[in-house]
Tab-separated table of C-alpha atoms in Angstrom:
chain	number	residue	atom	x	y	z
K	1	UNK	CA	-4.517	39.536	-11.727
K	2	UNK	CA	-8.197	39.070	-10.971
K	3	UNK	CA	-8.752	37.508	-14.401
K	4	UNK	CA	-5.941	35.028	-13.764
K	5	UNK	CA	-7.530	34.012	-10.486
K	6	UNK	CA	-10.916	33.542	-12.121
K	7	UNK	CA	-9.444	31.471	-14.936
K	8	UNK	CA	-7.477	29.331	-12.523
K	9	UNK	CA	-10.551	28.830	-10.372
K	10	UNK	CA	-12.458	27.659	-13.433
K	11	UNK	CA	-9.667	25.250	-14.348
K	12	UNK	CA	-9.623	23.839	-10.826
K	13	UNK	CA	-13.396	23.429	-10.836
K	14	UNK	CA	-13.226	21.562	-14.135
K	15	UNK	CA	-10.456	19.312	-12.832
K	16	UNK	CA	-12.171	18.501	-9.562
K	17	UNK	CA	-15.456	17.873	-11.339
K	18	UNK	CA	-13.840	14.724	-12.713
K	19	UNK	CA	-13.331	13.471	-9.171
K	20	UNK	CA	-15.929	11.392	-7.444
K	21	UNK	CA	-16.833	9.846	-4.138
K	22	UNK	CA	-16.714	6.094	-3.853
K	23	UNK	CA	-16.902	3.486	-1.130
K	24	UNK	CA	-13.803	1.661	0.037
K	25	UNK	CA	-13.739	-2.109	0.687
K	26	UNK	CA	-14.528	-1.445	4.357
K	27	UNK	CA	-17.392	0.945	3.611
K	28	UNK	CA	-15.496	4.200	4.110
K	29	UNK	CA	-16.342	7.119	1.830
K	30	UNK	CA	-13.413	8.113	-0.374
K	31	UNK	CA	-12.752	11.057	-2.666
K	32	UNK	CA	-10.859	9.791	-5.728
K	33	UNK	CA	-10.431	10.291	-9.460
K	34	UNK	CA	-8.107	13.277	-9.804
K	35	UNK	CA	-6.063	11.104	-12.155
K	36	UNK	CA	-7.173	8.159	-14.259
K	37	UNK	CA	-6.366	4.547	-13.468
K	38	UNK	CA	-4.100	4.464	-16.504
K	39	UNK	CA	-2.188	7.462	-15.144
K	40	UNK	CA	-1.959	5.836	-11.712
K	41	UNK	CA	-0.575	2.680	-13.279
K	42	UNK	CA	1.964	4.728	-15.218
K	43	UNK	CA	3.054	6.581	-12.088
K	44	UNK	CA	3.399	3.264	-10.265
K	45	UNK	CA	5.485	1.800	-13.082
K	46	UNK	CA	7.713	4.887	-13.182
K	47	UNK	CA	8.261	4.860	-9.415
K	48	UNK	CA	9.067	1.139	-9.502
K	49	UNK	CA	11.510	1.553	-12.380
K	50	UNK	CA	13.227	4.399	-10.556
K	51	UNK	CA	13.510	2.308	-7.407
K	52	UNK	CA	15.067	-0.570	-9.347
K	53	UNK	CA	17.531	1.818	-10.984
K	54	UNK	CA	18.589	3.319	-7.665
K	55	UNK	CA	18.610	0.363	-5.270
K	56	UNK	CA	20.448	-2.940	-5.700
K	57	UNK	CA	18.340	-6.080	-5.847
K	58	UNK	CA	19.174	-9.273	-4.035
K	59	UNK	CA	21.226	-11.897	-5.821
K	60	UNK	CA	19.488	-14.596	-3.761
K	61	UNK	CA	17.212	-16.470	-6.158
K	62	UNK	CA	15.525	-18.246	-3.250
K	63	UNK	CA	14.400	-14.934	-1.761
K	64	UNK	CA	13.083	-13.742	-5.109
K	65	UNK	CA	11.135	-16.957	-5.683
K	66	UNK	CA	9.788	-16.880	-2.117
K	67	UNK	CA	8.398	-13.357	-2.477
K	68	UNK	CA	6.977	-14.126	-5.925
K	69	UNK	CA	5.266	-17.267	-4.620
K	70	UNK	CA	3.580	-15.484	-1.724
K	71	UNK	CA	2.557	-12.598	-3.976
K	72	UNK	CA	1.035	-14.918	-6.587
K	73	UNK	CA	-1.054	-16.656	-3.941
K	74	UNK	CA	-2.422	-13.333	-2.711
K	75	UNK	CA	-3.159	-11.797	-6.099
K	76	UNK	CA	-5.063	-14.947	-7.052
K	77	UNK	CA	-7.703	-13.680	-4.625
K	78	UNK	CA	-8.049	-10.249	-6.237
K	79	UNK	CA	-10.932	-9.411	-8.586
K	80	UNK	CA	-10.381	-11.027	-11.991
K	81	UNK	CA	-9.590	-7.712	-13.677
K	82	UNK	CA	-6.828	-6.974	-11.148
K	83	UNK	CA	-4.839	-10.232	-11.273
K	84	UNK	CA	-2.637	-9.793	-14.324
K	85	UNK	CA	0.627	-7.943	-14.832
K	86	UNK	CA	2.010	-8.105	-11.308
K	87	UNK	CA	5.772	-7.812	-10.840
K	88	UNK	CA	7.911	-8.315	-7.741
K	89	UNK	CA	11.380	-7.158	-6.757
K	90	UNK	CA	13.474	-7.887	-3.678
K	91	UNK	CA	15.853	-5.073	-2.745
K	92	UNK	CA	19.085	-5.672	-0.819
K	93	UNK	CA	18.356	-3.392	2.117
K	94	UNK	CA	18.340	-4.144	5.845
K	95	UNK	CA	15.255	-2.047	6.570
K	96	UNK	CA	12.150	-4.151	7.324
K	97	UNK	CA	10.237	-2.491	4.508
K	98	UNK	CA	7.798	-3.371	1.729
K	99	UNK	CA	5.421	-1.572	-0.629
K	100	UNK	CA	2.948	-2.118	-3.447
K	101	UNK	CA	2.082	0.340	-6.209
K	102	UNK	CA	-0.729	0.747	-8.733
K	103	UNK	CA	-0.031	-1.110	-11.919
K	104	UNK	CA	0.858	-4.318	-10.069
K	105	UNK	CA	4.249	-3.609	-8.508
K	106	UNK	CA	5.416	-5.189	-5.237
K	107	UNK	CA	8.742	-4.387	-3.625
K	108	UNK	CA	10.210	-6.095	-0.573
K	109	UNK	CA	13.408	-5.206	1.292
K	110	UNK	CA	15.523	-8.113	2.520
K	111	UNK	CA	15.278	-6.687	6.024
K	112	UNK	CA	11.654	-7.826	6.133
K	113	UNK	CA	12.825	-11.422	6.508
K	114	UNK	CA	14.122	-10.610	9.992
K	115	UNK	CA	10.558	-9.967	11.191
K	116	UNK	CA	8.473	-12.014	8.724
K	117	UNK	CA	9.838	-15.396	9.740
K	118	UNK	CA	7.586	-17.722	7.770
K	119	UNK	CA	5.364	-17.603	4.690
K	120	UNK	CA	2.261	-16.642	6.640
K	121	UNK	CA	3.956	-13.659	8.260
K	122	UNK	CA	5.391	-12.573	4.916
K	123	UNK	CA	1.889	-12.877	3.470
K	124	UNK	CA	0.720	-10.507	6.209
K	125	UNK	CA	3.175	-7.868	4.966
K	126	UNK	CA	2.508	-8.302	1.257
K	127	UNK	CA	-1.271	-8.591	1.632
K	128	UNK	CA	-1.310	-5.391	3.693
K	129	UNK	CA	0.589	-3.533	0.966
K	130	UNK	CA	-1.634	-4.927	-1.804
K	131	UNK	CA	-4.573	-3.889	0.371
K	132	UNK	CA	-3.480	-0.282	-0.110
K	133	UNK	CA	-3.663	-0.706	-3.888
K	134	UNK	CA	-6.966	-2.574	-3.818
K	135	UNK	CA	-8.444	0.134	-1.590
K	136	UNK	CA	-7.323	2.900	-3.969
K	137	UNK	CA	-5.293	4.672	-1.314
K	138	UNK	CA	-2.769	6.100	-3.799
K	139	UNK	CA	-5.640	7.550	-5.822
K	140	UNK	CA	-7.161	8.966	-2.646
K	141	UNK	CA	-3.912	10.578	-1.501
K	142	UNK	CA	-3.194	12.136	-4.887
K	143	UNK	CA	-6.740	13.487	-5.126
K	144	UNK	CA	-6.431	15.017	-1.670
K	145	UNK	CA	-3.029	16.503	-2.500
K	146	UNK	CA	-4.293	17.945	-5.780
K	147	UNK	CA	-7.162	19.588	-3.962
K	148	UNK	CA	-4.738	21.182	-1.520
K	149	UNK	CA	-2.411	22.201	-4.351
K	150	UNK	CA	-5.345	23.783	-6.163
K	151	UNK	CA	-6.044	26.035	-3.188
K	152	UNK	CA	-2.383	27.032	-3.082
K	153	UNK	CA	-2.576	27.686	-6.808
K	154	UNK	CA	-5.397	30.208	-6.356
K	155	UNK	CA	-3.327	32.053	-3.774
K	156	UNK	CA	-0.275	31.865	-6.023
K	157	UNK	CA	-2.177	33.265	-8.976
K	158	UNK	CA	-3.322	36.174	-6.897
K	159	UNK	CA	0.326	36.792	-6.022
K	160	UNK	CA	1.489	36.398	-9.614
K	161	UNK	CA	3.132	32.983	-9.095
K	162	UNK	CA	0.719	30.888	-11.154
K	163	UNK	CA	3.205	29.788	-13.806
K	164	UNK	CA	5.741	28.548	-11.290
K	165	UNK	CA	3.087	26.636	-9.358
K	166	UNK	CA	1.766	24.985	-12.488
K	167	UNK	CA	5.246	23.908	-13.552
K	168	UNK	CA	6.030	22.407	-10.141
K	169	UNK	CA	2.652	21.195	-8.971
K	170	UNK	CA	2.214	18.024	-11.014
K	171	UNK	CA	5.441	16.355	-9.945
K	172	UNK	CA	5.055	17.422	-6.323
K	173	UNK	CA	1.517	16.074	-6.107
K	174	UNK	CA	2.431	12.764	-7.729
K	175	UNK	CA	5.414	12.377	-5.431
K	176	UNK	CA	3.358	13.134	-2.340
K	177	UNK	CA	0.647	10.727	-3.377
K	178	UNK	CA	3.071	7.841	-3.796
K	179	UNK	CA	5.806	8.512	-1.261
K	180	UNK	CA	4.085	9.911	1.808
K	181	UNK	CA	2.780	7.348	4.298
K	182	UNK	CA	-0.915	6.635	4.403
K	183	UNK	CA	-3.225	8.050	7.021
K	184	UNK	CA	-4.159	5.970	10.037
K	185	UNK	CA	-7.545	5.290	8.472
K	186	UNK	CA	-5.833	3.962	5.350
K	187	UNK	CA	-3.368	1.863	7.336
K	188	UNK	CA	-6.154	0.323	9.397
K	189	UNK	CA	-8.116	-0.363	6.229
K	190	UNK	CA	-5.106	-2.036	4.603
K	191	UNK	CA	-4.847	-4.233	7.708
K	192	UNK	CA	-8.486	-5.297	7.354
K	193	UNK	CA	-8.288	-5.902	3.595
K	194	UNK	CA	-4.892	-7.582	3.805
K	195	UNK	CA	-5.874	-9.979	6.566
K	196	UNK	CA	-8.948	-11.002	4.587
K	197	UNK	CA	-6.839	-11.516	1.456
K	198	UNK	CA	-4.302	-13.697	3.225
K	199	UNK	CA	-7.022	-15.883	4.735
K	200	UNK	CA	-8.737	-16.217	1.343
K	201	UNK	CA	-5.398	-17.351	-0.100
K	202	UNK	CA	-4.982	-20.027	2.568
K	203	UNK	CA	-2.434	-18.206	4.732
K	204	UNK	CA	-2.955	-18.181	8.485
K	205	UNK	CA	-4.480	-14.801	9.480
K	206	UNK	CA	-3.137	-15.250	13.018
K	207	UNK	CA	0.364	-14.747	11.606
K	208	UNK	CA	-0.415	-11.036	11.157
K	209	UNK	CA	-0.460	-10.791	14.962
K	210	UNK	CA	2.899	-12.563	15.273
K	211	UNK	CA	4.344	-10.333	12.557
K	212	UNK	CA	3.422	-7.174	14.425
K	213	UNK	CA	4.816	-8.572	17.665
K	214	UNK	CA	8.092	-9.341	15.877
K	215	UNK	CA	8.217	-5.822	14.467
K	216	UNK	CA	7.782	-4.268	17.888
K	217	UNK	CA	10.461	-6.511	19.365
K	218	UNK	CA	12.878	-5.694	16.523
K	219	UNK	CA	12.294	-1.986	17.040
K	220	UNK	CA	13.012	-2.055	20.762
K	221	UNK	CA	9.352	-1.553	21.603
K	222	UNK	CA	8.690	0.834	18.734
K	223	UNK	CA	7.407	-0.058	15.270
K	224	UNK	CA	9.626	0.540	12.223
K	225	UNK	CA	9.492	4.050	10.763
K	226	UNK	CA	7.562	2.862	7.717
K	227	UNK	CA	4.700	1.785	10.000
K	228	UNK	CA	4.706	4.926	12.153
K	229	UNK	CA	1.287	6.012	10.940
K	230	UNK	CA	-0.390	2.827	12.107
K	231	UNK	CA	-2.701	2.926	15.106
K	232	UNK	CA	-1.352	2.303	18.592
K	233	UNK	CA	0.542	-1.018	18.420
K	234	UNK	CA	-1.275	-2.721	21.279
K	235	UNK	CA	-4.672	-1.600	20.007
K	236	UNK	CA	-3.731	-2.827	16.559
K	237	UNK	CA	-2.682	-6.216	17.884
K	238	UNK	CA	-6.048	-6.496	19.608
K	239	UNK	CA	-7.903	-5.761	16.374
K	240	UNK	CA	-5.742	-8.204	14.417
K	241	UNK	CA	-6.426	-10.907	17.002
K	242	UNK	CA	-10.185	-10.355	16.843
K	243	UNK	CA	-10.259	-10.523	13.062
K	244	UNK	CA	-7.947	-13.532	12.997
K	245	UNK	CA	-10.335	-15.541	15.148
K	246	UNK	CA	-13.160	-14.747	12.730
K	247	UNK	CA	-11.000	-15.509	9.678
K	248	UNK	CA	-9.648	-18.911	10.701
K	249	UNK	CA	-12.731	-20.648	9.215
K	250	UNK	CA	-12.117	-18.702	5.976
K	251	UNK	CA	-8.531	-19.980	5.875
K	252	UNK	CA	-9.660	-23.545	6.555
K	253	UNK	CA	-12.266	-23.369	3.795
K	254	UNK	CA	-9.682	-21.942	1.392
K	255	UNK	CA	-7.322	-24.812	2.110
K	256	UNK	CA	-10.076	-27.388	1.607
K	257	UNK	CA	-10.753	-25.730	-1.745
K	258	UNK	CA	-7.117	-26.196	-2.780
K	259	UNK	CA	-5.619	-22.858	-1.726
K	260	UNK	CA	-2.796	-24.231	0.384
K	261	UNK	CA	0.360	-22.220	-0.367
K	262	UNK	CA	3.748	-23.842	0.050
K	263	UNK	CA	6.201	-21.033	-0.543
K	264	UNK	CA	8.820	-21.793	2.076
């Protein structure tokens, strides 16, 4: 039993040695690298394929083109090595929901159109979700989950349950890293990165404020469940308003440079 624990501890140490600290786009220290970027992309592609197999997509070509247009405008502002291979899907679902995954996958639920009422507000949603990918939040969550699972694994080995934990751990960690909501720090960071992206693309950053106000109104004073980990709504609106005022000149410069989206 003791030997098993020692061996498992050595394996965990070797795995975590591959991890590293990095700095997020807003200057926050992150712990990432438990899985490679190629593995993250594969997990994103698998999750997206599963979603498309399980949920019906809209038959409305106008909605599909609209989402694709807004997404293209935003990804044009990503680093050059992150612009290719993006794919969008619009799911026929009344929830006001959206997501983006590593590997260039963006999913939007038709319910989002009830709160994102113009292209700038839709850009606020999509840019926020792409902000999660750009900020490596999936990588960060998986790395954190794997660290926690490793500690459980040591305890399990001591109790003789190592084999079962190993067989279950990988899928559970991957699922947690992709499906659990982000932390408040991550959600705030995605707001910051997303609002910058939308302004760089020529979308009006003030629309992010209107979007959040619409979401609160649609929820009867409460945000949708998928945004439950965001900071206090009124505090968030205040931060969005402050950044929007600073980003209006960025939007104006982007439009003068030819970034003037006309998606609908």
